[in-house]
Amino acid sequence: MFNRGHRQKLKGTVVLMRKNVLDINKLTSAQSVRGIVGGTIGLIGGAIGTSIDTLTAFSGRSVALKLISATTADSSGKGKVGKQTFLEGVITSRPTLRAGQSAFDIHFEWDSDMGVPGAFYIENFMQVEFYLVSLTLEDVPNQGTIHFPCNSWVYNSKLYKSDRIFFANKTYLPSDMPDPLKRYREEELITLRGDGTGKRKERERIYDYDVYNDLGNPDSDPRLARAVLGGNPDLPYPRRGRTGRKPSKKDPKSESRSDNIYLPRDEAFGHLKSSDFLVYILKSASQNVIPQLKIAHPLCNQSEFNSFEDVRALYTGGVKLPTNILSDLSPIPLFKELFRTDGEQALKFVEPLIIKVDKSAWMSDEEFAREMIAGLNPHVIKILKEFPPQSKLDKQKYGDNTSTITKQQVEASLGGMLVDEAIRNNKLFILDHHDPLFPYLSKINQTNTKAYATRTILFLQNDGTLKPVAIELSKPNPQGDSYGPISTVYTPKKEGVEGSIWQLAKAYVVVNDSCYHQLVSHWLNTHAVVEPFIIATNRQLSVVHPIHKLLLPHYRDTMNINALARNVLVNAEGIIESTFLWGAYSLEMSAVVYKDWKLTEQALPNDLLKRGVAVEDSSSPHGVRLLIEDYPYANDGLEIWSAIKSWVEEYVSFYYKSDAAIAQDSELQAFWKELVEVGHGDKKNEPWWPKMQTRAELVQTCSTLIWIASALHAAVNFGQYPYGGYILNRPTLSRQFMPEKGSKEYDDLAKNPEKVFLKTITGKKETLTDLTIIEVLSRHASDEVYLGQRGDGDNWTADTAPVEAFKRFGRKLVEIEQKLIQRNNDERLRNRYGPAQMPYTLLYPSSEEGLTFRGIPNSISI
């Protein structure tokens, strides 16, 4: 206990990381690859050099701290501020330090009548910034250890309008905050909101909103102009982080482009991890490697794949490139694996799992159907409850889009069952890629790509597997969209040219599914919809707020990867537009799909019920019963969902003892109001939004957000290369229409079906681009933080009960993983491994580094 009026020394330890260990974003600026990589390899090897921020630079009078009382106020009502104290010597041995971290001693003079420290100011008098990890006070009278988690960049103090402040790890609702700290809490939130004006500077930590008006580059070329997404009822969209860049000269509604995009400074990578380098590699690949490949491509021996064996050669002999074509590209870590070093200049890829065991299993109808419930896009298939399938498209604009599939065509594959009986018995399902695509088909087909809207009907067999029974391909009427589509229906055939036609029909379906997966399931439904939550959380919920602490791990690196994506992946003529069917309309089409997005339907049980693949059943373990019993994504996902929700329920009930406490939480209410009205403002008038007045609403919302950022993203991301690395299995483009009887193409198909198939799907150049990118996107970092883990150990809150509840959550996930492993060993569950003998592991919670086809990271970090 403090003795009144007694002055004593409080011992502390400051942990920080130097700028030259962490400055990955500088590495990814528009420099030459060779120059960057030389620096990167030096950093990895520990060759730091002699820059100003060596450890000794922090000693002396370079960094100062001042403690702030949580219990004793000054005359203004704010907590008293202690004396300025400087960092002392480096602690040379501290076993708890992580890679790149350094620790320093510090001693504070602290009068007993100042009470208990609850926050501190920090000033940096050096010209270079550093990353502050934490401050820990030891042996504080009557308190013991007080931990201050920081995890923030600190610049020269003259660059700030207000002093940098950090709070102890105690967790408080706004009404419970100690009075001496309330004003500090409020002022820090005001700083983070900014004033909404001006171009943001690198050092700033301001969070604000903007529409997607930075995808195009009209100043460079009129062809690169793109529609503004968001703020428009025809093209609604979640908001992104505001940068304040100037409008483009040729389109004032669009933002001008630059290599470096502003991020709130603490959203830039502040940890030494290999995903920093993965993101750097991604940027280098898109800006340097892929342009070189495009140059090299016409010079290669062949510009097209001529056989399936040519495709498989990517994983054995690789693609031979002209001598010295890659001389400007240094061997950064991933490219060491891609580029052989035997002097042959070959581009060689890892063999994807889909062909590890059986090179032709992907061609089977069973594998085609299985991937709709255990593949890259396992949450689109729906129950078929009406026949023929209907359309919601405006008949005046697009004519009658009712499906032309007949009962007779379907019944030919039902083993004697009638369509009406199959529907009554929940045996028919549909993969419907018709309505989102048809309005854009005329535009898409004016380019080098040739597309169909597709509907695929599937039959649930007695052995639990799905069988495709009919595929409808629809293209626009030459007389105009209002005349409705011209549709052709294909049914399963195994032999001869008709068997080849059936394989092509499945390929057109997969092309559409690949586009929907990349632009909707992956980009829109995870990356884009989460960003407004990150912005609203930082603007309205203090770092000491319990919901901020709950959600923070699930935001790590997401704004950074989204900013990079807008610059090189989803931008005009970026990787996605160049290699996927939707092309220049890619994000615009995702905006049309966003019109139907509902947060409440993203919770896994609700999603399954909405698609009709499950029914409510209180006797089932998770409250729903699956109509496809062997549905790997849904079965595994429900285990993860229930674990997340149980953890969130326990956490929320600790801090909110009643529903009234939810309504009375001023920060939570401001957060929710802003999230709905601004962050997802184009949907603010939707009636389905939770009112955020009860604990149940808060639990469901937080559980849904955590599910989206962790398990849902893992399910649609980390299988990209294992499934899509073999372009025959997951083509992304279709370049010609289906051959018709009597045509030269039909005759060619009869003579050489592989060559026609390859001329129809993604070309060689686009395949090399696609594989280079998705191999990076499918990897885990060396220090990835997975669901059930926290990067800050047990110090994220001072409250013991939530820490223990979180540990139980982690142990539950370990149990779940063992259960999933057992499922994959059950040979009766054919959908779990399929003809490709590729067990479904995407929702195993843990993983090692690299290309593992498993693991659920906490956040959308790649």
Tab-separated table of N, CA and C in Angstrom, residues 654-746:
chain	number	residue	atom	x	y	z
A	654	PHE	N	-19.917	-11.370	-18.803
A	654	PHE	CA	-19.044	-10.906	-17.727
A	654	PHE	C	-19.112	-9.383	-17.586
A	655	TYR	N	-19.175	-8.698	-18.718
A	655	TYR	CA	-19.133	-7.229	-18.677
A	655	TYR	C	-20.524	-6.583	-18.684
A	656	TYR	N	-21.506	-7.269	-19.207
A	656	TYR	CA	-22.861	-6.704	-19.257
A	656	TYR	C	-23.776	-7.607	-18.426
A	657	LYS	N	-24.214	-7.121	-17.299
A	657	LYS	CA	-25.028	-7.932	-16.384
A	657	LYS	C	-26.515	-7.885	-16.726
A	658	SER	N	-26.883	-7.015	-17.655
A	658	SER	CA	-28.295	-6.914	-18.038
A	658	SER	C	-28.386	-6.332	-19.439
A	659	ASP	N	-29.568	-6.458	-20.046
A	659	ASP	CA	-29.790	-5.823	-21.344
A	659	ASP	C	-29.735	-4.311	-21.222
A	660	ALA	N	-30.140	-3.812	-20.073
A	660	ALA	CA	-30.115	-2.356	-19.875
A	660	ALA	C	-28.704	-1.804	-20.022
A	661	ALA	N	-27.709	-2.589	-19.598
A	661	ALA	CA	-26.322	-2.135	-19.700
A	661	ALA	C	-25.905	-1.951	-21.159
A	662	ILE	N	-26.494	-2.730	-22.066
A	662	ILE	CA	-26.207	-2.576	-23.504
A	662	ILE	C	-26.739	-1.236	-23.987
A	663	ALA	N	-27.984	-0.961	-23.647
A	663	ALA	CA	-28.609	0.284	-24.096
A	663	ALA	C	-27.935	1.508	-23.502
A	664	GLN	N	-27.375	1.350	-22.303
A	664	GLN	CA	-26.758	2.493	-21.606
A	664	GLN	C	-25.292	2.694	-21.969
A	665	ASP	N	-24.732	1.815	-22.751
A	665	ASP	CA	-23.315	1.926	-23.132
A	665	ASP	C	-23.192	2.931	-24.278
A	666	SER	N	-22.760	4.136	-23.950
A	666	SER	CA	-22.733	5.229	-24.933
A	666	SER	C	-21.789	4.933	-26.095
A	667	GLU	N	-20.631	4.336	-25.804
A	667	GLU	CA	-19.693	4.038	-26.887
A	667	GLU	C	-20.222	2.948	-27.801
A	668	LEU	N	-20.790	1.916	-27.238
A	668	LEU	CA	-21.340	0.825	-28.050
A	668	LEU	C	-22.457	1.339	-28.949
A	669	GLN	N	-23.317	2.171	-28.408
A	669	GLN	CA	-24.420	2.706	-29.206
A	669	GLN	C	-23.905	3.607	-30.326
A	670	ALA	N	-22.869	4.408	-30.040
A	670	ALA	CA	-22.288	5.266	-31.080
A	670	ALA	C	-21.622	4.415	-32.160
A	671	PHE	N	-20.939	3.369	-31.730
A	671	PHE	CA	-20.308	2.435	-32.668
A	671	PHE	C	-21.348	1.823	-33.602
A	672	TRP	N	-22.426	1.324	-33.043
A	672	TRP	CA	-23.426	0.640	-33.851
A	672	TRP	C	-24.137	1.596	-34.804
A	673	LYS	N	-24.467	2.768	-34.290
A	673	LYS	CA	-25.138	3.776	-35.122
A	673	LYS	C	-24.265	4.146	-36.322
A	674	GLU	N	-22.974	4.347	-36.078
A	674	GLU	CA	-22.071	4.746	-37.158
A	674	GLU	C	-21.828	3.593	-38.128
A	675	LEU	N	-21.703	2.392	-37.601
A	675	LEU	CA	-21.488	1.229	-38.457
A	675	LEU	C	-22.652	1.071	-39.437
A	676	VAL	N	-23.869	1.191	-38.931
A	676	VAL	CA	-25.058	1.000	-39.764
A	676	VAL	C	-25.268	2.187	-40.701
A	677	GLU	N	-25.161	3.390	-40.174
A	677	GLU	CA	-25.540	4.575	-40.945
A	677	GLU	C	-24.435	5.090	-41.860
A	678	VAL	N	-23.183	4.743	-41.564
A	678	VAL	CA	-22.069	5.237	-42.378
A	678	VAL	C	-21.272	4.076	-42.985
A	679	GLY	N	-20.762	3.204	-42.138
A	679	GLY	CA	-19.904	2.127	-42.624
A	679	GLY	C	-20.585	1.240	-43.655
A	680	HIS	N	-21.819	0.872	-43.382
A	680	HIS	CA	-22.660	0.148	-44.352
A	680	HIS	C	-23.859	1.029	-44.690
A	681	GLY	N	-23.563	2.307	-44.910
A	681	GLY	CA	-24.611	3.328	-45.017
A	681	GLY	C	-25.589	3.141	-46.151
A	682	ASP	N	-25.183	2.457	-47.215
A	682	ASP	CA	-26.120	2.245	-48.319
A	682	ASP	C	-27.243	1.291	-47.939
A	683	LYS	N	-27.098	0.624	-46.809
A	683	LYS	CA	-28.117	-0.320	-46.347
A	683	LYS	C	-28.714	0.116	-45.005
A	684	LYS	N	-28.542	1.384	-44.657
A	684	LYS	CA	-28.928	1.844	-43.315
A	684	LYS	C	-30.427	1.725	-43.041
A	685	ASN	N	-31.235	1.712	-44.081
A	685	ASN	CA	-32.682	1.649	-43.869
A	685	ASN	C	-33.236	0.225	-43.915
A	686	GLU	N	-32.351	-0.752	-44.015
A	686	GLU	CA	-32.800	-2.146	-44.062
A	686	GLU	C	-33.398	-2.543	-42.708
A	687	PRO	N	-34.521	-3.239	-42.708
A	687	PRO	CA	-35.199	-3.567	-41.451
A	687	PRO	C	-34.530	-4.687	-40.651
A	688	TRP	N	-33.597	-5.421	-41.264
A	688	TRP	CA	-33.020	-6.592	-40.598
A	688	TRP	C	-31.900	-6.249	-39.614
A	689	TRP	N	-31.411	-5.015	-39.628
A	689	TRP	CA	-30.314	-4.670	-38.722
A	689	TRP	C	-30.728	-4.895	-37.264
A	690	PRO	N	-29.914	-5.572	-36.468
A	690	PRO	CA	-30.191	-5.658	-35.031
A	690	PRO	C	-30.253	-4.261	-34.421
A	691	LYS	N	-31.085	-4.086	-33.406
A	691	LYS	CA	-31.242	-2.772	-32.770
A	691	LYS	C	-30.147	-2.494	-31.744
A	692	MET	N	-29.398	-3.519	-31.391
A	692	MET	CA	-28.323	-3.443	-30.395
A	692	MET	C	-28.849	-2.910	-29.057
A	693	GLN	N	-29.889	-3.579	-28.566
A	693	GLN	CA	-30.468	-3.212	-27.278
A	693	GLN	C	-30.400	-4.359	-26.270
A	694	THR	N	-29.927	-5.529	-26.715
A	694	THR	CA	-29.903	-6.677	-25.813
A	694	THR	C	-28.554	-7.379	-25.886
A	695	ARG	N	-28.266	-8.162	-24.846
A	695	ARG	CA	-27.034	-8.948	-24.853
A	695	ARG	C	-27.064	-9.993	-25.965
A	696	ALA	N	-28.232	-10.554	-26.227
A	696	ALA	CA	-28.336	-11.552	-27.297
A	696	ALA	C	-27.962	-10.957	-28.649
A	697	GLU	N	-28.391	-9.733	-28.911
A	697	GLU	CA	-28.038	-9.076	-30.175
A	697	GLU	C	-26.541	-8.820	-30.261
A	698	LEU	N	-25.950	-8.401	-29.166
A	698	LEU	CA	-24.512	-8.138	-29.161
A	698	LEU	C	-23.727	-9.431	-29.362
A	699	VAL	N	-24.139	-10.492	-28.684
A	699	VAL	CA	-23.462	-11.783	-28.820
A	699	VAL	C	-23.541	-12.283	-30.258
A	700	GLN	N	-24.729	-12.235	-30.829
A	700	GLN	CA	-24.909	-12.737	-32.197
A	700	GLN	C	-24.094	-11.911	-33.186
A	701	THR	N	-24.095	-10.595	-33.023
A	701	THR	CA	-23.361	-9.724	-33.943
A	701	THR	C	-21.864	-9.959	-33.845
A	702	CYS	N	-21.328	-9.999	-32.634
A	702	CYS	CA	-19.882	-10.207	-32.467
A	702	CYS	C	-19.484	-11.599	-32.937
A	703	SER	N	-20.312	-12.599	-32.655
A	703	SER	CA	-20.018	-13.957	-33.114
A	703	SER	C	-19.987	-14.018	-34.632
A	704	THR	N	-20.933	-13.344	-35.260
A	704	THR	CA	-20.989	-13.323	-36.718
A	704	THR	C	-19.759	-12.657	-37.305
A	705	LEU	N	-19.362	-11.525	-36.737
A	705	LEU	CA	-18.184	-10.817	-37.235
A	705	LEU	C	-16.923	-11.666	-37.078
A	706	ILE	N	-16.773	-12.303	-35.921
A	706	ILE	CA	-15.603	-13.163	-35.693
A	706	ILE	C	-15.629	-14.343	-36.659
A	707	TRP	N	-16.788	-14.941	-36.886
A	707	TRP	CA	-16.924	-16.038	-37.844
A	707	TRP	C	-16.469	-15.599	-39.237
A	708	ILE	N	-16.942	-14.421	-39.680
A	708	ILE	CA	-16.588	-13.928	-41.020
A	708	ILE	C	-15.079	-13.746	-41.150
A	709	ALA	N	-14.476	-13.078	-40.149
A	709	ALA	CA	-13.059	-12.721	-40.238
A	709	ALA	C	-12.146	-13.930	-40.078
A	710	SER	N	-12.620	-14.957	-39.403
A	710	SER	CA	-11.749	-16.102	-39.133
A	710	SER	C	-12.135	-17.302	-39.997
A	711	ALA	N	-13.147	-18.041	-39.587
A	711	ALA	CA	-13.458	-19.325	-40.220
A	711	ALA	C	-13.986	-19.179	-41.649
A	712	LEU	N	-14.885	-18.242	-41.891
A	712	LEU	CA	-15.416	-18.086	-43.248
A	712	LEU	C	-14.291	-17.713	-44.208
A	713	HIS	N	-13.456	-16.758	-43.802
A	713	HIS	CA	-12.343	-16.376	-44.679
A	713	HIS	C	-11.387	-17.541	-44.897
A	714	ALA	N	-11.097	-18.293	-43.853
A	714	ALA	CA	-10.206	-19.447	-44.007
A	714	ALA	C	-10.790	-20.450	-45.000
A	715	ALA	N	-12.100	-20.670	-44.916
A	715	ALA	CA	-12.748	-21.657	-45.782
A	715	ALA	C	-12.682	-21.276	-47.247
A	716	VAL	N	-12.719	-19.977	-47.547
A	716	VAL	CA	-12.732	-19.556	-48.949
A	716	VAL	C	-11.372	-19.076	-49.431
A	717	ASN	N	-10.383	-19.030	-48.555
A	717	ASN	CA	-9.075	-18.506	-48.962
A	717	ASN	C	-7.992	-19.569	-49.101
A	718	PHE	N	-7.800	-20.386	-48.072
A	718	PHE	CA	-6.599	-21.208	-48.038
A	718	PHE	C	-6.677	-22.472	-48.901
A	719	GLY	N	-7.783	-22.642	-49.596
A	719	GLY	CA	-7.871	-23.720	-50.574
A	719	GLY	C	-7.645	-23.237	-51.992
A	720	GLN	N	-7.320	-21.965	-52.156
A	720	GLN	CA	-7.211	-21.419	-53.510
A	720	GLN	C	-6.184	-22.164	-54.350
A	721	TYR	N	-5.002	-22.379	-53.801
A	721	TYR	CA	-4.000	-23.098	-54.584
A	721	TYR	C	-4.233	-24.612	-54.582
A	722	PRO	N	-4.575	-25.222	-53.439
A	722	PRO	CA	-4.812	-26.676	-53.467
A	722	PRO	C	-5.875	-27.105	-54.479
A	723	TYR	N	-6.935	-26.301	-54.654
A	723	TYR	CA	-7.957	-26.604	-55.653
A	723	TYR	C	-7.690	-25.901	-56.983
A	724	GLY	N	-7.390	-24.610	-56.915
A	724	GLY	CA	-7.293	-23.782	-58.117
A	724	GLY	C	-5.920	-23.751	-58.746
A	725	GLY	N	-4.913	-24.288	-58.060
A	725	GLY	CA	-3.576	-24.329	-58.649
A	725	GLY	C	-3.500	-25.229	-59.864
A	726	TYR	N	-4.489	-26.102	-60.025
A	726	TYR	CA	-4.616	-26.905	-61.240
A	726	TYR	C	-5.727	-26.276	-62.054
A	727	ILE	N	-5.363	-25.499	-63.044
A	727	ILE	CA	-6.318	-24.631	-63.739
A	727	ILE	C	-7.421	-25.426	-64.421
A	728	LEU	N	-7.179	-26.699	-64.735
A	728	LEU	CA	-8.228	-27.518	-65.347
A	728	LEU	C	-9.379	-27.746	-64.374
A	729	ASN	N	-9.065	-27.759	-63.089
A	729	ASN	CA	-10.095	-27.990	-62.074
A	729	ASN	C	-10.875	-26.731	-61.744
A	730	ARG	N	-10.194	-25.574	-61.726
A	730	ARG	CA	-10.867	-24.308	-61.384
A	730	ARG	C	-10.512	-23.238	-62.406
A	731	PRO	N	-10.947	-23.398	-63.684
A	731	PRO	CA	-10.662	-22.350	-64.667
A	731	PRO	C	-11.335	-21.047	-64.278
A	732	THR	N	-10.734	-19.937	-64.686
A	732	THR	CA	-11.231	-18.612	-64.310
A	732	THR	C	-11.774	-17.826	-65.500
A	733	LEU	N	-11.535	-18.339	-66.705
A	733	LEU	CA	-11.978	-17.671	-67.923
A	733	LEU	C	-12.583	-18.691	-68.878
A	734	SER	N	-13.523	-18.226	-69.713
A	734	SER	CA	-13.960	-19.011	-70.881
A	734	SER	C	-13.801	-18.105	-72.094
A	735	ARG	N	-13.128	-18.641	-73.110
A	735	ARG	CA	-12.714	-17.797	-74.234
A	735	ARG	C	-13.457	-18.094	-75.524
A	736	GLN	N	-14.242	-19.150	-75.558
A	736	GLN	CA	-15.068	-19.428	-76.729
A	736	GLN	C	-16.327	-20.172	-76.296
A	737	PHE	N	-17.361	-20.084	-77.139
A	737	PHE	CA	-18.632	-20.708	-76.814
A	737	PHE	C	-18.561	-22.217	-77.030
A	738	MET	N	-19.567	-22.883	-76.548
A	738	MET	CA	-19.687	-24.334	-76.706
A	738	MET	C	-19.760	-24.692	-78.197
A	739	PRO	N	-18.948	-25.643	-78.650
A	739	PRO	CA	-19.038	-26.075	-80.056
A	739	PRO	C	-20.421	-26.627	-80.389
A	740	GLU	N	-20.922	-26.276	-81.551
A	740	GLU	CA	-22.225	-26.750	-81.991
A	740	GLU	C	-22.056	-27.800	-83.084
A	741	LYS	N	-22.978	-28.740	-83.094
A	741	LYS	CA	-22.914	-29.813	-84.097
A	741	LYS	C	-22.837	-29.221	-85.494
A	742	GLY	N	-21.945	-29.829	-86.303
A	742	GLY	CA	-21.785	-29.367	-87.686
A	742	GLY	C	-20.710	-28.319	-87.850
A	743	SER	N	-20.207	-27.777	-86.745
A	743	SER	CA	-19.175	-26.737	-86.829
A	743	SER	C	-17.780	-27.358	-86.828
A	744	LYS	N	-16.799	-26.574	-87.298
A	744	LYS	CA	-15.409	-27.032	-87.271
A	744	LYS	C	-14.979	-27.313	-85.833
A	745	GLU	N	-15.425	-26.452	-84.890
A	745	GLU	CA	-15.048	-26.627	-83.488
A	745	GLU	C	-15.568	-27.956	-82.950
A	746	TYR	N	-16.750	-28.347	-83.403
A	746	TYR	CA	-17.310	-29.630	-82.956
A	746	TYR	C	-16.467	-30.789	-83.483
